Every structure is written in structure tokens, then in C-alpha cells.
Tab-separated table of C-alpha atoms and ligand atoms in Angstrom:
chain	number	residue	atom	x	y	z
A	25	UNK	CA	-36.413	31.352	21.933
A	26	UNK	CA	-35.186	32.028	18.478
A	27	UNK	CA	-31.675	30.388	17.428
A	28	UNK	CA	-29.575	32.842	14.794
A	29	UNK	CA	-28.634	30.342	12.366
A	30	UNK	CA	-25.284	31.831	11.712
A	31	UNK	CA	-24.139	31.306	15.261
A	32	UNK	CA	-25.727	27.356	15.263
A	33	UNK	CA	-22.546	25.021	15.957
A	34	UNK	CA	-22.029	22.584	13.594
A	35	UNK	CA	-23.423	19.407	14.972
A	36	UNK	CA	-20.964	16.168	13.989
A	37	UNK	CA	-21.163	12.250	15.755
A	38	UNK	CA	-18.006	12.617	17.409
A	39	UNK	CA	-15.602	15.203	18.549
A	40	UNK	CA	-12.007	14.147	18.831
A	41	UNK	CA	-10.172	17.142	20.926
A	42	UNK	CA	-7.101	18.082	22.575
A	43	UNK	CA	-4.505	16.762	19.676
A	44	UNK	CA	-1.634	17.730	17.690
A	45	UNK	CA	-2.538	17.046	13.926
A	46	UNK	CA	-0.072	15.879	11.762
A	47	UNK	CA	-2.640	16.100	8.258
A	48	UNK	CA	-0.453	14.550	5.978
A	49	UNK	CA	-2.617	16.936	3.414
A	50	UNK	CA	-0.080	17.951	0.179
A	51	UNK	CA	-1.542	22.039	0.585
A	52	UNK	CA	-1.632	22.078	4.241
A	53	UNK	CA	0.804	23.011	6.927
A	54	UNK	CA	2.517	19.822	8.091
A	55	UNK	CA	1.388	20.286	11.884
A	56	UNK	CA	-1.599	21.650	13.395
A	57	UNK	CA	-1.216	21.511	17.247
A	58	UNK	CA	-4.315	21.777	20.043
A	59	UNK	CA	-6.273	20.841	17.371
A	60	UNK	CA	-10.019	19.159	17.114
A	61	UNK	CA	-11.560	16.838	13.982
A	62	UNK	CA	-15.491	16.540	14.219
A	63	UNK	CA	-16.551	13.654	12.368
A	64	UNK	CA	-19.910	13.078	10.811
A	65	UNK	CA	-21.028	9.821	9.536
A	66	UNK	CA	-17.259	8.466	8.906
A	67	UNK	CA	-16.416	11.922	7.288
A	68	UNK	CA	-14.353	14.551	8.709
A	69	UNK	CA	-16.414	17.800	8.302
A	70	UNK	CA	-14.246	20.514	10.296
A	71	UNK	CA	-11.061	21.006	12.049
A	72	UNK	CA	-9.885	23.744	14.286
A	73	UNK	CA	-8.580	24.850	17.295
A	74	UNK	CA	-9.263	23.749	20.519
A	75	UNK	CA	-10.097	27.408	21.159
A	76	UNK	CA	-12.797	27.281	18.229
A	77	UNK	CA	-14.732	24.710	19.677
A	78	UNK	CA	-17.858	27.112	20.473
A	79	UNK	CA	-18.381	26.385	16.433
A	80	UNK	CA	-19.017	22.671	16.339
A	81	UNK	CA	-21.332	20.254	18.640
A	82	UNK	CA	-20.783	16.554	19.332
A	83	UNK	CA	-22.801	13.416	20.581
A	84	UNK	CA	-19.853	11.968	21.496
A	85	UNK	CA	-16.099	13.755	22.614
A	86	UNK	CA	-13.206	11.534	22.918
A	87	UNK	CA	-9.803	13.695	24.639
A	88	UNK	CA	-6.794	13.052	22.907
A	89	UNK	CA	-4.700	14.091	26.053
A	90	UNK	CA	-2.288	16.285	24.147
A	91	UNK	CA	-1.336	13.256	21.894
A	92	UNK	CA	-0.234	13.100	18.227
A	93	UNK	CA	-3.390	12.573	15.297
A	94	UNK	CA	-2.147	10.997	12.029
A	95	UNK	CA	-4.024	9.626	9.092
A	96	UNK	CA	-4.490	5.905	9.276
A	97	UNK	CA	-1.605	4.512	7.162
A	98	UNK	CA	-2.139	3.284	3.985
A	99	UNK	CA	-0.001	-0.282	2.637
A	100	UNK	CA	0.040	0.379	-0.971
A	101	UNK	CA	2.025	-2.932	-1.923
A	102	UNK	CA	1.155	-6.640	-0.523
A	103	UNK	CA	1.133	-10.008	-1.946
A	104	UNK	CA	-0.780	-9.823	1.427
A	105	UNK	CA	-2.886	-13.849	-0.035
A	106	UNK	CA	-1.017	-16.888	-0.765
A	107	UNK	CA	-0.088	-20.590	0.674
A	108	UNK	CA	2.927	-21.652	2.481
A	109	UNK	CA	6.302	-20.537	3.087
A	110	UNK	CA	9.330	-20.018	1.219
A	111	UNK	CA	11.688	-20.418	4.768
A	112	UNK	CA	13.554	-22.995	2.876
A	113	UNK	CA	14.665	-20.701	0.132
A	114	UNK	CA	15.826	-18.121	2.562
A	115	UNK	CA	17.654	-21.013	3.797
A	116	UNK	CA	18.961	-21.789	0.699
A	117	UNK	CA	20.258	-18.309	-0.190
A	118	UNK	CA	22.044	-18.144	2.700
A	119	UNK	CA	23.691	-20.477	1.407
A	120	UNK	CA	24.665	-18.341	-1.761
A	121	UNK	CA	21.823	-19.372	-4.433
A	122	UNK	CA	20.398	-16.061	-5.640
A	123	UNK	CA	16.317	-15.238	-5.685
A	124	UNK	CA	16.694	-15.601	-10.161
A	125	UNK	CA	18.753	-18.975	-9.822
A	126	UNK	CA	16.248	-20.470	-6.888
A	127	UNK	CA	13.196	-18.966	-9.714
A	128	UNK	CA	14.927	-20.474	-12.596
A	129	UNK	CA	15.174	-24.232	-11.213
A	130	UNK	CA	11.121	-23.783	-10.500
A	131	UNK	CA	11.217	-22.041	-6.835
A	132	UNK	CA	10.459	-18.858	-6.143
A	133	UNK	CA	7.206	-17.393	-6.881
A	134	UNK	CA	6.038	-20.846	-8.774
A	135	UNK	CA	6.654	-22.632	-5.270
A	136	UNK	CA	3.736	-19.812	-3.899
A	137	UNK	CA	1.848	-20.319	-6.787
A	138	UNK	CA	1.570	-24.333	-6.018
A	139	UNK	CA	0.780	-23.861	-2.191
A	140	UNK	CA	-1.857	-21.196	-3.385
A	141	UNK	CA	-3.394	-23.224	-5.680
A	142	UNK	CA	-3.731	-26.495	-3.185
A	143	UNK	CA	-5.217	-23.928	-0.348
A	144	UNK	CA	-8.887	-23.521	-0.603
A	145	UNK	CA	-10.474	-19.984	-0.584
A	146	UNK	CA	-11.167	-19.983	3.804
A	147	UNK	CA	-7.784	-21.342	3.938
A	148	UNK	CA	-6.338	-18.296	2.181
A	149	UNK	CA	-8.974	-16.158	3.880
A	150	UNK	CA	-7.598	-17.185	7.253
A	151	UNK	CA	-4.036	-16.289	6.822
A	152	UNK	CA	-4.389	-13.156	5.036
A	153	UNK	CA	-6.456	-12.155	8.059
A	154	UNK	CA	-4.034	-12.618	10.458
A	155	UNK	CA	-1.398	-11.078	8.542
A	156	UNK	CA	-4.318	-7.668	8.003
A	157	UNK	CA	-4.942	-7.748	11.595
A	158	UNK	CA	-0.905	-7.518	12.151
A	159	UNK	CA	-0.535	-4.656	10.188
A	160	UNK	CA	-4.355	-2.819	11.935
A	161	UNK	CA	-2.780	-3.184	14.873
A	162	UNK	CA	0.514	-1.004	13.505
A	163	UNK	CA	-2.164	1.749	12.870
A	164	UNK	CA	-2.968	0.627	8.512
A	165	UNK	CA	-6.321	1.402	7.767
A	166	UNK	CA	-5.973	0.784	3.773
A	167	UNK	CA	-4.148	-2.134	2.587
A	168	UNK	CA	-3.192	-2.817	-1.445
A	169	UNK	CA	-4.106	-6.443	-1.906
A	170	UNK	CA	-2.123	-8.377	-5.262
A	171	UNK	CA	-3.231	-11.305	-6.843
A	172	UNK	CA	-0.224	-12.921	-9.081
A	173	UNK	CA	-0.036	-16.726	-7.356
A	174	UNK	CA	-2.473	-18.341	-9.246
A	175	UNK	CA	-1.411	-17.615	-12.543
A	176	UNK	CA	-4.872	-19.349	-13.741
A	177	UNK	CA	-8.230	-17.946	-14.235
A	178	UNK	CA	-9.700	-19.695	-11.454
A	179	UNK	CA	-7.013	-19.440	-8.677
A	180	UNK	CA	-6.167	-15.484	-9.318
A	181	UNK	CA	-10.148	-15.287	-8.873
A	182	UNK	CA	-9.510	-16.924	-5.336
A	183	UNK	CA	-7.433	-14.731	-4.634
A	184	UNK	CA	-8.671	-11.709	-5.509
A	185	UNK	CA	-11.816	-12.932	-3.709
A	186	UNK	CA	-10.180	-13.515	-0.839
A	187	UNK	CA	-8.553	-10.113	-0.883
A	188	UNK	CA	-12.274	-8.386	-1.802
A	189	UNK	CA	-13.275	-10.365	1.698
A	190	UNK	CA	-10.568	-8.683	3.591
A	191	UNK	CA	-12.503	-5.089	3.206
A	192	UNK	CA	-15.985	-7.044	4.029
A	193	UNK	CA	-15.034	-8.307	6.955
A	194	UNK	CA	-12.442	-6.281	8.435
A	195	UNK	CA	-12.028	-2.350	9.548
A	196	UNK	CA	-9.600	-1.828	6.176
A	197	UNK	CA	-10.168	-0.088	2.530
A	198	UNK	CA	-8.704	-2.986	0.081
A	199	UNK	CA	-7.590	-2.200	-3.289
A	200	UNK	CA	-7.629	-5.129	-5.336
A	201	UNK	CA	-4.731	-5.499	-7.848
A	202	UNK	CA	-5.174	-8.603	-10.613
A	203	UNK	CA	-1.113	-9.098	-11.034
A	204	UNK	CA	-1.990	-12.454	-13.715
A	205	UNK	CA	1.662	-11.694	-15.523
A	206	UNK	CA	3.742	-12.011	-12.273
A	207	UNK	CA	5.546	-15.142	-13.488
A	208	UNK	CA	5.615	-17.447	-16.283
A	209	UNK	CA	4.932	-21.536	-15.425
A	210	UNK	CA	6.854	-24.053	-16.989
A	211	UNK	CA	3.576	-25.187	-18.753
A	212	UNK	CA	4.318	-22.012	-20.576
A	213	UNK	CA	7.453	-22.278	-21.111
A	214	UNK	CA	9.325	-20.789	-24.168
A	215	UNK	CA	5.255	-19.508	-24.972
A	216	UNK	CA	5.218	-15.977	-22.636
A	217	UNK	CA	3.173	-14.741	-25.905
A	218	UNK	CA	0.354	-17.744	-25.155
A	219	UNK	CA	0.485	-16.973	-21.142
A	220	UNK	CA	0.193	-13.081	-21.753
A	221	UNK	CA	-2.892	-13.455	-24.682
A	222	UNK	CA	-4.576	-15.917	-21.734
A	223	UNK	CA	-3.744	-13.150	-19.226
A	224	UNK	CA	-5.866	-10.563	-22.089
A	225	UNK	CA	-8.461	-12.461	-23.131
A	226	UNK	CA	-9.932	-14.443	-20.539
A	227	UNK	CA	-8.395	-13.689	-16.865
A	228	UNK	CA	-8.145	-10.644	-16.620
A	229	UNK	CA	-12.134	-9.682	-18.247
A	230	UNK	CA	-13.132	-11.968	-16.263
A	231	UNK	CA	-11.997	-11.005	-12.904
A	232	UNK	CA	-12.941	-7.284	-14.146
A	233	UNK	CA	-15.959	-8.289	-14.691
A	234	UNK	CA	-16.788	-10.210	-11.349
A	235	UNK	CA	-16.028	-6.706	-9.990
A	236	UNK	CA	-12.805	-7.503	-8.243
A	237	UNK	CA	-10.057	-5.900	-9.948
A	238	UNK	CA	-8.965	-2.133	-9.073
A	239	UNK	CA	-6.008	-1.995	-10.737
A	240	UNK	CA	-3.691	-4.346	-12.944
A	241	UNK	CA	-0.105	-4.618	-12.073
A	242	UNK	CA	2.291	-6.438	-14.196
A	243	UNK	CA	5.890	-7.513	-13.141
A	244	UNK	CA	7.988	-6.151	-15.864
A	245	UNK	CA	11.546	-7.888	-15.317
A	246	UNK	CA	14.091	-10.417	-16.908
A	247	UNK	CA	12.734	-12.647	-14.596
A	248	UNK	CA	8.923	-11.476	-15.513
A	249	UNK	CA	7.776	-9.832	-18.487
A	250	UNK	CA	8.962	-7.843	-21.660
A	251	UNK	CA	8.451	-4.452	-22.307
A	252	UNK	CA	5.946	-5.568	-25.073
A	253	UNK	CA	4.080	-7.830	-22.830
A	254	UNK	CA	3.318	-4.976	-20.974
A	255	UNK	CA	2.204	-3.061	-23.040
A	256	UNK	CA	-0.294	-5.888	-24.376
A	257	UNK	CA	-1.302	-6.219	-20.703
A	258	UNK	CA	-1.617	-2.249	-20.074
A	259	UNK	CA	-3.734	-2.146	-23.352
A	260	UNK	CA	-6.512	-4.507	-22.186
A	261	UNK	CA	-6.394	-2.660	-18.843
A	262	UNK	CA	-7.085	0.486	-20.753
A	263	UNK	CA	-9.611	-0.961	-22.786
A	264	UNK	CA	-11.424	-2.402	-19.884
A	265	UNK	CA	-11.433	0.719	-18.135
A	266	UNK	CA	-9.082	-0.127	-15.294
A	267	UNK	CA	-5.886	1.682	-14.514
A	268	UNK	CA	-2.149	0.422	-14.227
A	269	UNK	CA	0.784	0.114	-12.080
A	270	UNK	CA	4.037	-1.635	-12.572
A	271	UNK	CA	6.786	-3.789	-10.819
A	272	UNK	CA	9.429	-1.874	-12.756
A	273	UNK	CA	13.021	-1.348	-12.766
A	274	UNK	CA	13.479	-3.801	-9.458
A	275	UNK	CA	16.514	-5.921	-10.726
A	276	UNK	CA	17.170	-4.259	-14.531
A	277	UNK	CA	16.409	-0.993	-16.357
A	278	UNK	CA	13.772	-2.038	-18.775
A	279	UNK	CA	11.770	1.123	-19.427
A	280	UNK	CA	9.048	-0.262	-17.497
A	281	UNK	CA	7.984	3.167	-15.648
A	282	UNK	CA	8.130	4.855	-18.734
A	283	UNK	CA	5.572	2.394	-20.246
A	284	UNK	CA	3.499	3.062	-17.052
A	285	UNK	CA	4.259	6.835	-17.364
A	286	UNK	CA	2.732	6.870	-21.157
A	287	UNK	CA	-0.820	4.984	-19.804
A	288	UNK	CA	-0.662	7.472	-17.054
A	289	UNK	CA	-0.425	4.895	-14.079
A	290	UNK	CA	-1.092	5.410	-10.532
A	291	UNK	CA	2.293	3.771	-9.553
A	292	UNK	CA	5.827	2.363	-10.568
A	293	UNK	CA	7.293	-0.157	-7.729
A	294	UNK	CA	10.507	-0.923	-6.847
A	295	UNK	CA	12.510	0.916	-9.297
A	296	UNK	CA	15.844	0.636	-7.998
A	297	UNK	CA	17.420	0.880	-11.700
A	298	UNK	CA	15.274	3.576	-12.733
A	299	UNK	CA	17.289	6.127	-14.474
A	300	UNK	CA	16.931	10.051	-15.674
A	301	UNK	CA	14.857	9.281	-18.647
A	302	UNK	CA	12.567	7.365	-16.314
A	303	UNK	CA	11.943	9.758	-13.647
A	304	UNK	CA	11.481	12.586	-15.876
A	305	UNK	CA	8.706	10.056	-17.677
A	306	UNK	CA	6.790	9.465	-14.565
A	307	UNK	CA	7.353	13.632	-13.388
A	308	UNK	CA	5.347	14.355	-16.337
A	309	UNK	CA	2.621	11.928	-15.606
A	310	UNK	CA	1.934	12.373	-12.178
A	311	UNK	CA	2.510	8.443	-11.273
A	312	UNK	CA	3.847	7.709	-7.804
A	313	UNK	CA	7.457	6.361	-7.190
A	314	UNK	CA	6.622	3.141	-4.773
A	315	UNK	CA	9.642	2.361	-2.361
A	316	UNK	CA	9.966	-1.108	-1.173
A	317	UNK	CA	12.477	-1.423	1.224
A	318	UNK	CA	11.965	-4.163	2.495
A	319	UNK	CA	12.727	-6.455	-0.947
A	320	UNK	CA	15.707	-4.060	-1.081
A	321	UNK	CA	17.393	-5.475	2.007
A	322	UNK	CA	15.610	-9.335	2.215
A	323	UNK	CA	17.446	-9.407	-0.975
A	324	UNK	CA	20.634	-7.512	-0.048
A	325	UNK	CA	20.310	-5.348	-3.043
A	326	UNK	CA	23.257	-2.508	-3.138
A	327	UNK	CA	21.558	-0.350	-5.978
A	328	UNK	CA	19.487	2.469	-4.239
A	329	UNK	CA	16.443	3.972	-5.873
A	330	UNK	CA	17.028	6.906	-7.078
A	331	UNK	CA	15.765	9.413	-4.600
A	332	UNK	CA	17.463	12.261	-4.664
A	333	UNK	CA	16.669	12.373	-8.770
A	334	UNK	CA	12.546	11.503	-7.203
A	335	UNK	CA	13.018	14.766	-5.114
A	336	UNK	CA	14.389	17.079	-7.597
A	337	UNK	CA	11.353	16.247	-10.145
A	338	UNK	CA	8.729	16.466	-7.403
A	339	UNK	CA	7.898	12.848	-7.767
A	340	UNK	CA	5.605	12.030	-4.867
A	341	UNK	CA	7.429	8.626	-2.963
A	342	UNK	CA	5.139	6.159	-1.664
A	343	UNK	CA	6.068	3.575	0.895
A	344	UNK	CA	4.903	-0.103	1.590
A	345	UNK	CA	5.707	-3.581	2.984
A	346	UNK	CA	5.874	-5.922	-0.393
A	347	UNK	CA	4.204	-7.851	1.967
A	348	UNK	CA	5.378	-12.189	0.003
A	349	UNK	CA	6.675	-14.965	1.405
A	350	UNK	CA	9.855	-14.547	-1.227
A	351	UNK	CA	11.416	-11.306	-1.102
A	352	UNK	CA	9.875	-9.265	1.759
A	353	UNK	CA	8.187	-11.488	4.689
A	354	UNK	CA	7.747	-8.528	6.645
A	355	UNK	CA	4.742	-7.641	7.921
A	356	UNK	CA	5.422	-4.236	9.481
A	357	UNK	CA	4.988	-1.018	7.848
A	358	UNK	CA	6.374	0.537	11.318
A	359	UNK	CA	9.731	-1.039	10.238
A	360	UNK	CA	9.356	0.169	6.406
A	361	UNK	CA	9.105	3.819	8.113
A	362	UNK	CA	12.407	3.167	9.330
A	363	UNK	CA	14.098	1.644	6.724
A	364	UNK	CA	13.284	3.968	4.492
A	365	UNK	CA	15.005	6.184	6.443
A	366	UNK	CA	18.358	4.408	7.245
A	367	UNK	CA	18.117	2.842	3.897
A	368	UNK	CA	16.911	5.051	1.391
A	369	UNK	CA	17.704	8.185	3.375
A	370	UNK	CA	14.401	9.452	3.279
A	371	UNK	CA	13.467	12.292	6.336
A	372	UNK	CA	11.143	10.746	8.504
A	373	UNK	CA	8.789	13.617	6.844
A	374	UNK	CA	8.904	12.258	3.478
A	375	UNK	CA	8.715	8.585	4.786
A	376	UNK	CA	5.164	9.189	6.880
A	377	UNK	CA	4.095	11.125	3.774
A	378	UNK	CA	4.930	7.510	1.873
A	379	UNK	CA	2.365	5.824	4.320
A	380	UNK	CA	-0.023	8.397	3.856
A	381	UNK	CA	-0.702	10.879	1.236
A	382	UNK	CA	1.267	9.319	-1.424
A	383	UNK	CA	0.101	5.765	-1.042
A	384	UNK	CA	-3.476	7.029	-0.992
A	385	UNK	CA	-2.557	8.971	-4.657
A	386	UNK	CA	-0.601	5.343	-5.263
A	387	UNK	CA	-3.926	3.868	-5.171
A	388	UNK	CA	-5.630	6.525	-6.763
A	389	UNK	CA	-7.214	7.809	-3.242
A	390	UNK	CA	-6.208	10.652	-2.145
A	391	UNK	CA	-9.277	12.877	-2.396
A	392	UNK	CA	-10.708	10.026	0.365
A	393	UNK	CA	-8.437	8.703	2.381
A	394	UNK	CA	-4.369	9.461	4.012
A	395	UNK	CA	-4.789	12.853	4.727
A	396	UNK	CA	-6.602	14.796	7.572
A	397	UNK	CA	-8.953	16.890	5.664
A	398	UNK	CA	-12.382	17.877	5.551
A	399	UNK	CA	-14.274	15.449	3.435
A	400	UNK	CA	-11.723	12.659	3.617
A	401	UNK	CA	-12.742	9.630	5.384
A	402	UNK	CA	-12.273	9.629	8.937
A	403	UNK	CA	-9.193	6.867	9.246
A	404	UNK	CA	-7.370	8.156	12.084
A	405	UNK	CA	-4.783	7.072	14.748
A	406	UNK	CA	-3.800	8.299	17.343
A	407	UNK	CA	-0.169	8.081	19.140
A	408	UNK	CA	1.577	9.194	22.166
A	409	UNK	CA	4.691	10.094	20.675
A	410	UNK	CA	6.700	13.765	21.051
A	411	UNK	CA	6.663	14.075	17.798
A	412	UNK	CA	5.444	12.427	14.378
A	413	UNK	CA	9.355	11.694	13.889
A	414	UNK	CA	9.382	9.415	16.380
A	415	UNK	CA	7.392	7.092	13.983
A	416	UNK	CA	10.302	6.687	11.636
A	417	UNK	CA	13.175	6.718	14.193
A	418	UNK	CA	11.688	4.205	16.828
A	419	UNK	CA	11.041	0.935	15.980
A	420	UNK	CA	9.109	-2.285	17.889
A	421	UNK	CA	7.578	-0.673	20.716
A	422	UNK	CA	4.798	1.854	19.167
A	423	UNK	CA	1.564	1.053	18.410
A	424	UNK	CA	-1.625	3.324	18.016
A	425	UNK	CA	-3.515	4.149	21.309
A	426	UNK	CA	-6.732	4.609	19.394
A	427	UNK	CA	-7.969	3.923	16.145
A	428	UNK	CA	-11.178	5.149	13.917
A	429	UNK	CA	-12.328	3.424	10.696
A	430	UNK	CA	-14.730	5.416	9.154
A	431	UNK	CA	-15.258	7.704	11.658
A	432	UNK	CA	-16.297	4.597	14.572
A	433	UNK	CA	-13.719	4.154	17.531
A	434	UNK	CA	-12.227	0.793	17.552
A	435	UNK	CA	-11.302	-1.473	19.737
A	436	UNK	CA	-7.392	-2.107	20.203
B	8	NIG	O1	7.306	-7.630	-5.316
B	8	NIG	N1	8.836	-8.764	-7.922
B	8	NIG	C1	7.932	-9.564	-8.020
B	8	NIG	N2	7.096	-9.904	-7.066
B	8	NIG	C2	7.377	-9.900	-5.689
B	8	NIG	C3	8.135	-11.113	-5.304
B	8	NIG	C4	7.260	-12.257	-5.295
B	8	NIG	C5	7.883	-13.534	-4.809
B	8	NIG	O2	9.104	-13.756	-4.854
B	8	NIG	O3	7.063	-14.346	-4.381
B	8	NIG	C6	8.008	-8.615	-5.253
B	8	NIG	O4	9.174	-8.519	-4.853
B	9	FE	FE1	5.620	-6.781	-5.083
């Protein structure tokens, strides 16, 4: 018997039917219900309705019983690797010490940095994991990794290691992001020039070079770094190939998206003191507006981001945990949904588009992963929810009922 080639279904490795598709996909229509993905070799390769599937073929067809299909989400901001615990400090500010006077007297991030260095590289390994297996169990299928508590060549190597292990061993995409000018150590003290030239000319090419840096990040603050220092820093990244993303405009205005904007970054993060000038900058440039709500409120901050100013530009507004021990030991991008939303005001639209679509373009992935689109990776949850709002409006009690990475059906 002949077979008309036109009329052949397309043959995939698994058939995922009988869902509502919320594709999270910038140029496509926001829902998609009694839907079906095929999935070929961790790719999706077609989507259509449930009354189109006489087109495709599967070895394997998994019902989604009428439930809701989103993108895996995507943490675009963690300090996700370091040692101990800065409980004591939370204690402390409680009891009115703020987060620059516990830094200033040596606390803060430097108290990270010490633990981090004394832990040894399974140590770190071993805690990170836990904390990436809390947030794959939320439904994150990409998580945004930091170095930044080692602060010398060898220990921001650790981490970055440790982070590069994460994606080895787990069912997660990690970006790496060498963040070697997150603080300055007293050793340096009163020499930020000396730290920042160490930071250029042997750190960072050398964790470029061992392959384990995807992006630099530099904390541009009172507290961090100058504009200048920056720049330095944003040079070499340039020079070495690699692209940027800031800490910017978290606790001051000091132009630090509009740095990022001119070297065409993938993302500016924080930026509650971002001003008109700023978001006009990073409009023009196509770099993603990072929300962090969770520093915002660990740190009782009272000066919101400017988001209505990020809507009227078109600036795409990513969301993520901040994931460290100092200003945002929350490990729960379910709860960032939601603060972002009683917070920041965001619809619970614009806040799963923050987990998804933007974060991927935050990382610089969003022809691969965050969307539900043929060719993107197939990173997929699934959710018995009403509707996708319920993600942003509910909090504690949802978790994915199934989960792909890469197209393969995990287990929960
Ligand atoms: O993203 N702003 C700088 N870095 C972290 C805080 C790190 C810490 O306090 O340990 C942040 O908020
Ligand atoms: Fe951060």
C-alpha cells in the first residue's frame, strides 16, 4: 500500500493532549485551550488542537485531563551557592541596625563570603542542591546561578563550579553569572581601584576561560561599586566576549542601567531608584527590567520600581527570587508571583510573563526556553488550576502535577 506523503502524521516521542496552553510566547495569543504539544527529542515540534490530532503521531501520549500547560519557569536572579546563614543579622535588624550599617562594621555579604570560603566545593554543592530541588519542585526548570562570595580567584571559581554542577546533575538549564565586584573586603580597603583591576585581569579571564561564566554582573551601589568601576568591569566583559547585567539602582540612582543600557545588557536588577532617563536608556536597548521583590520587602524598602514608567516604554519585566542568605532568603518563586502582584502591582499576566518569557530574554534565552513554541525546548509544567491567574493570586498550596525537562516526564 502506498502512503501519500502529504497526509503522513508527523511522528514526535511524546504527545501531551487534552490541555489549556498558556505559551507565554511575546507574538502569540496568551491562551490556547484543548490544545496538544508533540515533542521530539526534548523539542517541541507542533501544537494544535485537540481536534487536529489526525496530523501528528506519538510513541508515547500523556492526557492532561483538561489541565493548565505553562512553560517551566525560569529564576533569573540567585545567589542560589554560598555558606552559612545570616539569621543573626535579621536578628539584629530587627533590632533597628540597617543592611549598610550591619555591611559597614564587616557583616553582610563579607560574613557569606567567610562561610563560603571555609565550605569546600561538595559542601557548597550540597546545599545549593537542596535549595534547586526546592524551587524544581515549584515548577523552575532554568535557574540564574551568581557567583560574588568569594571575592578571590579561587573561591568565585568554586562557586561558579558548583553552580556549572547544578545543570550536570540536575533536570535545570543554569546560567552562570561571575558577580567578582559584589563587595569590597577590608583587605581592600580604601583600594576599590586594586580589587576591580584583580577582578579584570586575572578572575574574571580566568573563570571565562575555564568555561564557566555566562554572563558578568556587577553590583553597582554606594555600598558596591562606582559608576566607573563598572564600566572597567563591563569593558573586560566586552572584550572577552561575554555579555552584562547589573545590580543597579537598588538603594541609590547611580546611572547604573544606563551604563548597562550603552553595552547593550541582557538585564538591570533591582532598580527601585531608576528614574525617566534610565528607563528610556534601557527602552532603547532592549535590556530587561529584573524585579526582585523579595529584597524589596526582606528589607522593608518603601521606594517602588518604577513600573508603570517600565510599561509605558514597553520594557519587558522579569521576575526572580534574589535567592541570598542577606536580603532575600526566600526560596519560592511561587511567592515572588505574588508579591509582585500585591507589591509591585503587577497583573498576574505580566508577573507569569516575568517567570517566563522575560527571564528567558533576561538570560539571553528566549529563542530556547520560557515560551511554548515550536522549536523551544520542551520545559513544561503542568497545573490543575482554573486559570493561569491562580498562579499569582494563590500562594503555598500549588505545585506542578507534572513536569518535562527536555522533553522527558519527570518524576514529582
Ligand atoms: O541582590 N545587592 C547585592 N547583592 C544581593 C545581596 C547580597 C547579600 O546581602 O548577601 C542582592 O540583594
Ligand atoms: Fe542579587
Amino acid at each position: 500500500m502506498s502512503v501519500n506523503p502529504a497526509c503522513h502524521p508527523l511522528r514526535g516521542d511524546t504527545l501531551i493532549t487534552n490541555v489549556h496552553l498558556a505559551c507565554m510566547h511575546p507574538d502569540q495569543p496568551p491562551a490556547f485551550e484543548n490544545a496538544a504539544v508533540l515533542i521530539e527529542r526534548g523539542q517541541i515540534v507542533w501544537i494544535g488542537q485537540v481536534s487536529e490530532l489526525s496530523q501528528v503521531s506519538a510513541d508515547e501520549t500523556f492526557d492532561g485531563q483538561g489541565q493548565w500547560l505553562l512553560p517551566g519557569f525560569i529564576d533569573c536572579h540567585t545567589h542560589l551557592v554560598f555558606g552559612g546563614s545570616r539569621a543573626d543579622e535579621f536578628e539584629q535588624r530587627l533590632h533597628g541596625a540597617s543592611y549598610q550599617q550591619i555591611a559597614a562594621a564587616g557583616g553582610g555579604i563579607l560574613s557569606t563570603v567567610r562561610a563560603t570560603r571555609e565550605a569546600s566545593e561538595d559542601q557548597l554543592f550540597a546545599s545549593a542542591k537542596q535549595r534547586a530541588l526546592t524551587l524544581i519542585a515549584q515548577g523552575v526548570t532554568s535557574i540564574e546561578v551568581k557567583s560574588g562570595y568569594g571575592l578571590d580567584t579561587a573561591t568565585e571559581l568554586k562557586m561558579l563550579r558548583v553552580a556549572r554542577r547544578l545543570g550536570d546533575e540536575l533536570p535545570l538549564n543554569i546560567a552562570c553569572t561571575f558577580l567578582g565586584a559584589h563587595a569590597l573586603l577590608t583587605d581592600f580597603a580604601g583600594n576599590a581601584q586594586g580589587y576591580i583591576d584583580l577582578v579584570c585581569e586575572q578572575m574574571l579571564p580566568k573563570a571565562v576561560e575555564a568555561g564557566l561564566v555566562d554572563a558578568v554582573d556587577v553590583f553597582c551601589e554606594s555600598v558596591g561599586f562606582t559608576l566607573a568601576q563598572t564600566r572597567q568591569v563591563f569593558e573586560t566583559a566586552k572584550g572577552l566576549g561575554v555579555p552584562v547585567k547589573c545590580h543597579a539602582e537598588q538603594l541609590s540612582n547611580l546611572g547604573g542601567s544606563a551604563l548597562t543600557a550603552e553595552f547593550a545588557g541582557l538585564s538591570v536588577d533591582h532598580i527601585e531608584f531608576l528614574d525617566e532617563a534610565g528607563v528610556k536608556a534601557i527602552a532603547a536597548s532592549g535590556t530587561v527590567a529584573t524585579l526582585l521583590p523579595g529584597a524589596f520587602y526582606f528589607l522593608r524598602e518603601t521606594q517602588l520600581p518604577p513600573i508603570d514608567l517600565l510599561r509605558a516604554n514597553g520594557v519587558p519585566m522579569a521576575l526572580a527570587t534574589d535567592y541570598n542568605p542577606g536580603t532575600s532568603p526566600l526560596c519560592n518563586l511561587l511567592l515572588m508571583l505574588n508579591m509582585s502582584c500585591t507589591l509591585f502591582r503587577l497583573t498576574p499576566t505580566e508577573a507569569l510573563q516575568g517567570v517566563t518569557c522575560h527571564a528567558a530574554r533576561a538570560l539571553g534565552w528566549q529563542q530556547r526556553v520560557g515560551s511554548i513554541a515550536v522549536g523551544y525546548q520542551a520545559d513544561l509544567c503542568l497545573w490543575d488550576i482554573a486559570q493561569p491567574n491562580q498562579l499569582a493570586y494563590q500562594f503555598g498550596d500549588l505545585r506542578p502535577s507534572a513536569r518535562w525537562f527536555k522533553g522527558q516526564l519527570q518524576d514529582l
